[in-house]
GROMACS .gro file of C-alpha atoms in nm:
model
  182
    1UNK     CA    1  -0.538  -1.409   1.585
    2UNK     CA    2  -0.846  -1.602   1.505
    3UNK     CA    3  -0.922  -1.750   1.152
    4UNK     CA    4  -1.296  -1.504   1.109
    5UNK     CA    5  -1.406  -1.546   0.784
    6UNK     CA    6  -1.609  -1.219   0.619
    7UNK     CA    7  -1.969  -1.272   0.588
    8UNK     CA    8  -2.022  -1.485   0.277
    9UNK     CA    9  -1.620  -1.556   0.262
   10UNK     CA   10  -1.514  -1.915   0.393
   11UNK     CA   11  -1.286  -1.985   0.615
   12UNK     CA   12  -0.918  -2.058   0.511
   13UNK     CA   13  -0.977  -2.502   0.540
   14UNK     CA   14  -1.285  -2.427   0.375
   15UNK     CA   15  -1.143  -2.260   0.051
   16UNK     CA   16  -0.846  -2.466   0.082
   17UNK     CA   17  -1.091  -2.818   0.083
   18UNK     CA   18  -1.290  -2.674  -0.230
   19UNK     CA   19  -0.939  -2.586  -0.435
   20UNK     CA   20  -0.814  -2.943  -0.347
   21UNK     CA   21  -1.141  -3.041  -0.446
   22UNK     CA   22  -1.107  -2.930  -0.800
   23UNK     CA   23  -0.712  -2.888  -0.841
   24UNK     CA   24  -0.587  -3.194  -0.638
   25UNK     CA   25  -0.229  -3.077  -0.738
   26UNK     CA   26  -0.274  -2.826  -0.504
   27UNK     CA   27   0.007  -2.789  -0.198
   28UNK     CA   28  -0.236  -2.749   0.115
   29UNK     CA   29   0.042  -2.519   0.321
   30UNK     CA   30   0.121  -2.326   0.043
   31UNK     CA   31  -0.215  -2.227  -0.044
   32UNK     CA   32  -0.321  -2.186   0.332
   33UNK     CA   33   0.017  -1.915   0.376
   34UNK     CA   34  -0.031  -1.722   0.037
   35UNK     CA   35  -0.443  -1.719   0.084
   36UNK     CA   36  -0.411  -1.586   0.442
   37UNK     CA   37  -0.122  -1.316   0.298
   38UNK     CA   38  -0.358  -1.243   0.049
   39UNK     CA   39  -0.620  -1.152   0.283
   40UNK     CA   40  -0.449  -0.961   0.527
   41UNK     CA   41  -0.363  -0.756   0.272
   42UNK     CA   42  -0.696  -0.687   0.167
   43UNK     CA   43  -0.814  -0.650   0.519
   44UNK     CA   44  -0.560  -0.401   0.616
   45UNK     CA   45  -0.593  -0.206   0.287
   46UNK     CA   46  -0.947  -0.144   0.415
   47UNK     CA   47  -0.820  -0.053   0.782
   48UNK     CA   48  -0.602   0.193   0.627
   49UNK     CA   49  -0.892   0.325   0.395
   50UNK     CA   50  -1.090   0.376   0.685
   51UNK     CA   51  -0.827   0.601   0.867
   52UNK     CA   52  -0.733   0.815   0.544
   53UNK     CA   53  -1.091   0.885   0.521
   54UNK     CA   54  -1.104   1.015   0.888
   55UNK     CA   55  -0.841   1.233   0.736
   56UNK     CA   56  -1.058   1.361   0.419
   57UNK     CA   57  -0.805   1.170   0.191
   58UNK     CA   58  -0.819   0.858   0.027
   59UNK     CA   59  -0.573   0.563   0.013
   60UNK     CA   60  -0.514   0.711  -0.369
   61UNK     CA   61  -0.395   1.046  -0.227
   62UNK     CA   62  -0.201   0.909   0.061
   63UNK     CA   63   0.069   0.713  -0.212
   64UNK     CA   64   0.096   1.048  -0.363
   65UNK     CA   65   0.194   1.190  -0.057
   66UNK     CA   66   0.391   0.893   0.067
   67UNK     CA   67   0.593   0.916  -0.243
   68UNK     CA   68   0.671   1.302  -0.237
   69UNK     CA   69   0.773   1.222   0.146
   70UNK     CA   70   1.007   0.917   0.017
   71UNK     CA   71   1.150   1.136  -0.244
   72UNK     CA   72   1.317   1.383   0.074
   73UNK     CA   73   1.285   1.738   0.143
   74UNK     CA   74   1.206   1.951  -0.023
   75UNK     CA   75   0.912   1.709  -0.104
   76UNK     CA   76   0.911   1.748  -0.539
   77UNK     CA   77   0.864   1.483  -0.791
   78UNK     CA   78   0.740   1.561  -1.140
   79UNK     CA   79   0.420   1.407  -1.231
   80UNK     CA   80   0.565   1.122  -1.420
   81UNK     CA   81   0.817   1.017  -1.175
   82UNK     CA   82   0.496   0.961  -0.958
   83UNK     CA   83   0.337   0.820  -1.193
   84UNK     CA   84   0.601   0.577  -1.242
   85UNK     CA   85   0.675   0.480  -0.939
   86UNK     CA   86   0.307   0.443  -0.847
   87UNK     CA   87   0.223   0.217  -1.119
   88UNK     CA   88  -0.042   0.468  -1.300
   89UNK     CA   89  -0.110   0.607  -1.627
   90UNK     CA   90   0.029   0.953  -1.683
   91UNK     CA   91  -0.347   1.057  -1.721
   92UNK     CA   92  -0.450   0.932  -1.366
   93UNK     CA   93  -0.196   1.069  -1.210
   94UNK     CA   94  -0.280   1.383  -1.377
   95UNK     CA   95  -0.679   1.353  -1.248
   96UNK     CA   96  -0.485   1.223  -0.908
   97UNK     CA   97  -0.294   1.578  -0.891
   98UNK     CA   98  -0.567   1.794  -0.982
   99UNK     CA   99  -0.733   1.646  -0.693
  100UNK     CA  100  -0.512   1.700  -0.440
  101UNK     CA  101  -0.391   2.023  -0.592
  102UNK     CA  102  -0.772   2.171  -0.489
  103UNK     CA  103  -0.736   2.010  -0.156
  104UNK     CA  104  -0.431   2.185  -0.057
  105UNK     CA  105  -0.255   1.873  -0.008
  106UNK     CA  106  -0.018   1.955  -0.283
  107UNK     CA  107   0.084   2.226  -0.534
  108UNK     CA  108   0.242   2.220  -0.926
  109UNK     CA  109   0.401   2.495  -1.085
  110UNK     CA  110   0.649   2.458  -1.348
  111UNK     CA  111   1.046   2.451  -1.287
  112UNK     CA  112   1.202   2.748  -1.285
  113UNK     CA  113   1.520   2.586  -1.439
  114UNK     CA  114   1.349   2.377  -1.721
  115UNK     CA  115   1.025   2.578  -1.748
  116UNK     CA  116   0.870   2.281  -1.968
  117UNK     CA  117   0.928   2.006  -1.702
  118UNK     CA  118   0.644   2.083  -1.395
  119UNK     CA  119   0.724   1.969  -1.022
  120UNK     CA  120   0.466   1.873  -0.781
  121UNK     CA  121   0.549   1.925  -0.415
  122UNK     CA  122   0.379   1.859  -0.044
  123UNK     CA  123   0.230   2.166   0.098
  124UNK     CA  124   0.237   2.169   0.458
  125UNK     CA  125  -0.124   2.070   0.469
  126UNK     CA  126  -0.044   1.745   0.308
  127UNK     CA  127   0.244   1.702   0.518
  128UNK     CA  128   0.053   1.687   0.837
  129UNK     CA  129  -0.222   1.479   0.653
  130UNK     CA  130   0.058   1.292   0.628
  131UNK     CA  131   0.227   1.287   0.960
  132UNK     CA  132  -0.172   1.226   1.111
  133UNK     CA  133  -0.200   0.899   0.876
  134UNK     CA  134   0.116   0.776   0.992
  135UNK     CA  135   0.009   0.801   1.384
  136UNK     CA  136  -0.318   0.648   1.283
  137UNK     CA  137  -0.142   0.348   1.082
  138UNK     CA  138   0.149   0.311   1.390
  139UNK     CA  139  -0.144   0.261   1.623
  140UNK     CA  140  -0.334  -0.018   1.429
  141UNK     CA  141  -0.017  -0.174   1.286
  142UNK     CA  142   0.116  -0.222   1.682
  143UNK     CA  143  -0.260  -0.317   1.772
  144UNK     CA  144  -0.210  -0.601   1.451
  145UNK     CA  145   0.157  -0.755   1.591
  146UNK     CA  146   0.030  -0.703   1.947
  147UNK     CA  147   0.036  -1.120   1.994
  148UNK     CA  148   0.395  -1.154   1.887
  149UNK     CA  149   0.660  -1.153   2.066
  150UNK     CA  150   0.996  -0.906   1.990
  151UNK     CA  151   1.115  -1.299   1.837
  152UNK     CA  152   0.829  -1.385   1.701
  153UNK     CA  153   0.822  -1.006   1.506
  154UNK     CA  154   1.180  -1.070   1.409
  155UNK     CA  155   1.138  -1.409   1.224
  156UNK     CA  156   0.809  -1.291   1.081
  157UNK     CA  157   1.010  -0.997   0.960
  158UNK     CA  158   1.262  -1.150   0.783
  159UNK     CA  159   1.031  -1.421   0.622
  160UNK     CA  160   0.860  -1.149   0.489
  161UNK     CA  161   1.133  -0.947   0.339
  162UNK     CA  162   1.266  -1.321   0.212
  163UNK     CA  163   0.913  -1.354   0.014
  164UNK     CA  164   0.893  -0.987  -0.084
  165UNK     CA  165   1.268  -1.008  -0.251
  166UNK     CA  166   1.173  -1.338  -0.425
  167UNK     CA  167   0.893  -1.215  -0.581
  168UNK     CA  168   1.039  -0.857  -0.675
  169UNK     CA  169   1.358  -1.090  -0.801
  170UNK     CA  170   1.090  -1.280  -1.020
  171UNK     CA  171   0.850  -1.008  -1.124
  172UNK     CA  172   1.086  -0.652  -1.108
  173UNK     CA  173   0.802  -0.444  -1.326
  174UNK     CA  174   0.540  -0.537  -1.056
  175UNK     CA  175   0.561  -0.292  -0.809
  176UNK     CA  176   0.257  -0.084  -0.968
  177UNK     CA  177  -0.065  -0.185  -1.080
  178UNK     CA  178  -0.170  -0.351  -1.377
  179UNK     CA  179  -0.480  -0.108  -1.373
  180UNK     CA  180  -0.572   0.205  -1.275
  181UNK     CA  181  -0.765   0.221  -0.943
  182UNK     CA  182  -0.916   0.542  -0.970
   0.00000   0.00000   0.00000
């Protein structure tokens, strides 16, 4: 894959040569790997905007539903569990649900066994908005890794996971946000 910069964004040796510039304690290979992580990221998040929105969801509903799918049939987490493990306020989770509540893609009614605590569960709507998302997202994610080899997939996947365990080692409440994205 080819280093092409967005229209006004430099290219990686270009921001790289401007940090050295003005932070010479800068490690040039270190930067290089978490800058291009960094924008991958950013790239792919607004791939997989593009395809929710195909969809008539947005990336903000489709955690909500990949959370209810996490959680197993029958599909039910009460609003702060999702709030929780999404890394929102109780509040915008609330606005979140409401949302998705008049799209179909969900329901909430209270609990029949604790009638204060209220569950929130995939409708079958949402589950196929779901299932659709996740052909759309296997498609581009095998069009992304197309250049690597089953090896080259295999070391890249356990660097990863290496980096990913470090970090959730060093930082365990950072798995949410630190603000609300909607």
């Amino acid at each position: 894959m080819g280093d092409t910069p967005g229209p006004s964004e430099p290219t990686l040796e270009e921001q790289i040569a401007a940090y050295q510039r003005e932070f010479q304690d800068l490690d040039p290979q270190v930067e290089k790997i978490v800058s291009a992580l960094g924008r991958l990221n950013r790239r792919m998040n607004v791939a997989y905007g593009r395809q929710t929105a195909t969809l008539g969801i947005s990336n903000a509903e489709w955690e909500v539903l990949k959370a209810l799918v996490l959680s197993g049939a029958p599909y039910q987490m009460g609003p702060g569990d999702l709030a929780k493990r999404l890394g929102l306020t109780p509040a915008a989770m609330t606005h979140r649900i409401d949302r998705m509540v008049g799209e179909g893609l969900v329901t909430r009614d209270r609990d029949e066994t604790n009638r204060v605590r209220v569950i929130v569960e995939l409708t079958v709507e949402g589950r196929e908005k779901w299932l659709e998302a996740m052909r759309l997202a296997t498609v581009f994610e095998e069009d992304l890794l197309q250049d690597l080899s089953d090896d080259e997939r295999g070391v890249l996947d356990e660097l990863l996971t290496r980096l990913l365990r470090r970090v959730e080692h060093a930082q365990p409440d950072a798995g949410g946000r630190l603000t609300d994205l909607d």
